[in-house]
């Protein structure tokens, strides 16, 4: 976009060249057939066309448009004819550009965040993606459960991991919810993300409803990653969840003390 645009500037309160003019190549499209042109605005703040699976470019309002360019009719012998169609004449009259107003345009698909900020409009919220993660293991001596989880829509933030006994969420017994807070260089490197995404949790004696965990009987542990959107619809069970474990009851620590009592007998003479 390299043309002045006073009307755009007046509405958006910004300065600069924001209009464009692009001649459609005759060699490829002057064939008398219908074609469709799509125009996108490219976000200048990023260097890639997608980030975390989301597009950084926006389809312009009014796009796409269908057009037909006619093949030129050669003039008859003896001179030019005033009825001859010039090269690359659009079959239908060019529509008058839609005047810019303060009305919120209909946007398809979801525009980029910078586009929404410039026009001060409310953009649709992108679909929330499911959490990811892995229950690495359970130490059968200490009862330590460890692994990692993160939300692709908020990849630098720590999220919660929810623990259930003998069934997934909604079926099993809720044990607890903990926040990922340990360093996760391997996870960050693999997924090109930042933040603390690992958890370490010592399983207690009982679940929140009183069901015994450390009773010397076989159980299964289920862990869910909790999505930051707060809806609960994309709280996904971690890969590797449903691990078998058996933990014995924690033995009480005995504290023994030796007490020495010295009796002294005195006689008065």
Short mmCIF file of N, CA, C and O in Angstrom, two decimals, residues 1-10 12-21 42 44 100 118:
data_model
loop_
_atom_site.label_atom_id
_atom_site.label_comp_id
_atom_site.label_asym_id
_atom_site.label_seq_id
_atom_site.Cartn_x
_atom_site.Cartn_y
_atom_site.Cartn_z
N UNK A 1 0.85 -1.18 0.00
CA UNK A 1 0.00 0.00 0.00
C UNK A 1 0.89 1.23 0.00
O UNK A 1 1.60 1.48 0.97
N UNK A 2 0.85 1.99 -1.11
CA UNK A 2 1.76 3.14 -1.23
C UNK A 2 1.06 4.40 -1.73
O UNK A 2 1.72 5.33 -2.19
N UNK A 3 -0.27 4.45 -1.63
CA UNK A 3 -1.02 5.61 -2.08
C UNK A 3 -1.64 6.31 -0.89
O UNK A 3 -1.98 5.68 0.11
N UNK A 4 -1.77 7.63 -1.01
CA UNK A 4 -2.36 8.40 0.09
C UNK A 4 -3.82 8.01 0.28
O UNK A 4 -4.50 7.57 -0.66
N UNK A 5 -4.31 8.19 1.50
CA UNK A 5 -5.67 7.75 1.83
C UNK A 5 -6.27 8.67 2.88
O UNK A 5 -6.42 8.28 4.04
N UNK A 6 -6.64 9.90 2.49
CA UNK A 6 -7.21 10.85 3.46
C UNK A 6 -8.48 10.33 4.14
O UNK A 6 -8.72 10.62 5.32
N UNK A 7 -9.32 9.58 3.41
CA UNK A 7 -10.56 9.07 4.00
C UNK A 7 -10.27 8.06 5.09
O UNK A 7 -10.88 8.04 6.15
N UNK A 8 -9.28 7.18 4.84
CA UNK A 8 -8.89 6.19 5.85
C UNK A 8 -8.31 6.89 7.07
O UNK A 8 -8.61 6.55 8.21
N UNK A 9 -7.46 7.89 6.82
CA UNK A 9 -6.83 8.61 7.92
C UNK A 9 -7.87 9.32 8.79
O UNK A 9 -7.76 9.36 10.01
N UNK A 10 -8.91 9.87 8.14
CA UNK A 10 -9.93 10.60 8.88
C UNK A 10 -10.71 9.70 9.82
O UNK A 10 -11.08 10.08 10.92
N UNK A 12 -9.69 6.42 10.91
CA UNK A 12 -8.86 5.63 11.85
C UNK A 12 -7.93 6.49 12.68
O UNK A 12 -7.30 5.98 13.61
N UNK A 13 -7.82 7.80 12.34
CA UNK A 13 -6.94 8.71 13.08
C UNK A 13 -5.48 8.29 12.97
O UNK A 13 -4.71 8.38 13.94
N UNK A 14 -5.10 7.78 11.81
CA UNK A 14 -3.71 7.38 11.59
C UNK A 14 -3.20 8.08 10.34
O UNK A 14 -3.98 8.55 9.51
N UNK A 15 -1.88 8.16 10.22
CA UNK A 15 -1.28 8.80 9.06
C UNK A 15 -0.50 7.78 8.25
O UNK A 15 -0.08 6.75 8.76
N UNK A 16 -0.32 8.09 6.95
CA UNK A 16 0.46 7.19 6.11
C UNK A 16 -0.26 6.80 4.84
O UNK A 16 -1.41 7.17 4.61
N UNK A 17 0.44 6.09 3.99
CA UNK A 17 -0.13 5.60 2.74
C UNK A 17 -0.74 4.22 2.96
O UNK A 17 -0.03 3.27 3.27
N UNK A 18 -2.05 4.13 2.78
CA UNK A 18 -2.73 2.87 3.09
C UNK A 18 -3.59 2.37 1.93
O UNK A 18 -4.31 1.38 2.09
N UNK A 19 -3.54 3.05 0.79
CA UNK A 19 -4.27 2.56 -0.38
C UNK A 19 -3.31 1.86 -1.34
O UNK A 19 -2.11 2.14 -1.35
N UNK A 20 -3.85 0.96 -2.14
CA UNK A 20 -3.02 0.24 -3.12
C UNK A 20 -3.75 0.19 -4.46
O UNK A 20 -4.97 0.30 -4.54
N UNK A 21 -2.98 0.02 -5.51
CA UNK A 21 -3.51 -0.16 -6.86
C UNK A 21 -2.66 -1.21 -7.53
O UNK A 21 -1.42 -1.10 -7.55
N UNK A 42 -1.14 -7.90 5.34
CA UNK A 42 -0.06 -8.66 5.97
C UNK A 42 0.43 -7.91 7.20
O UNK A 42 0.81 -6.73 7.13
N UNK A 44 2.72 -6.40 9.67
CA UNK A 44 4.12 -6.00 9.54
C UNK A 44 4.94 -6.26 10.80
O UNK A 44 6.16 -6.10 10.79
N UNK A 100 -15.84 4.60 3.22
CA UNK A 100 -15.41 4.19 4.56
C UNK A 100 -16.27 4.91 5.58
O UNK A 100 -16.53 6.11 5.48
N UNK A 118 -6.29 -1.21 15.41
CA UNK A 118 -6.31 -0.02 14.57
C UNK A 118 -7.73 0.48 14.36
O UNK A 118 -8.02 1.66 14.47
#
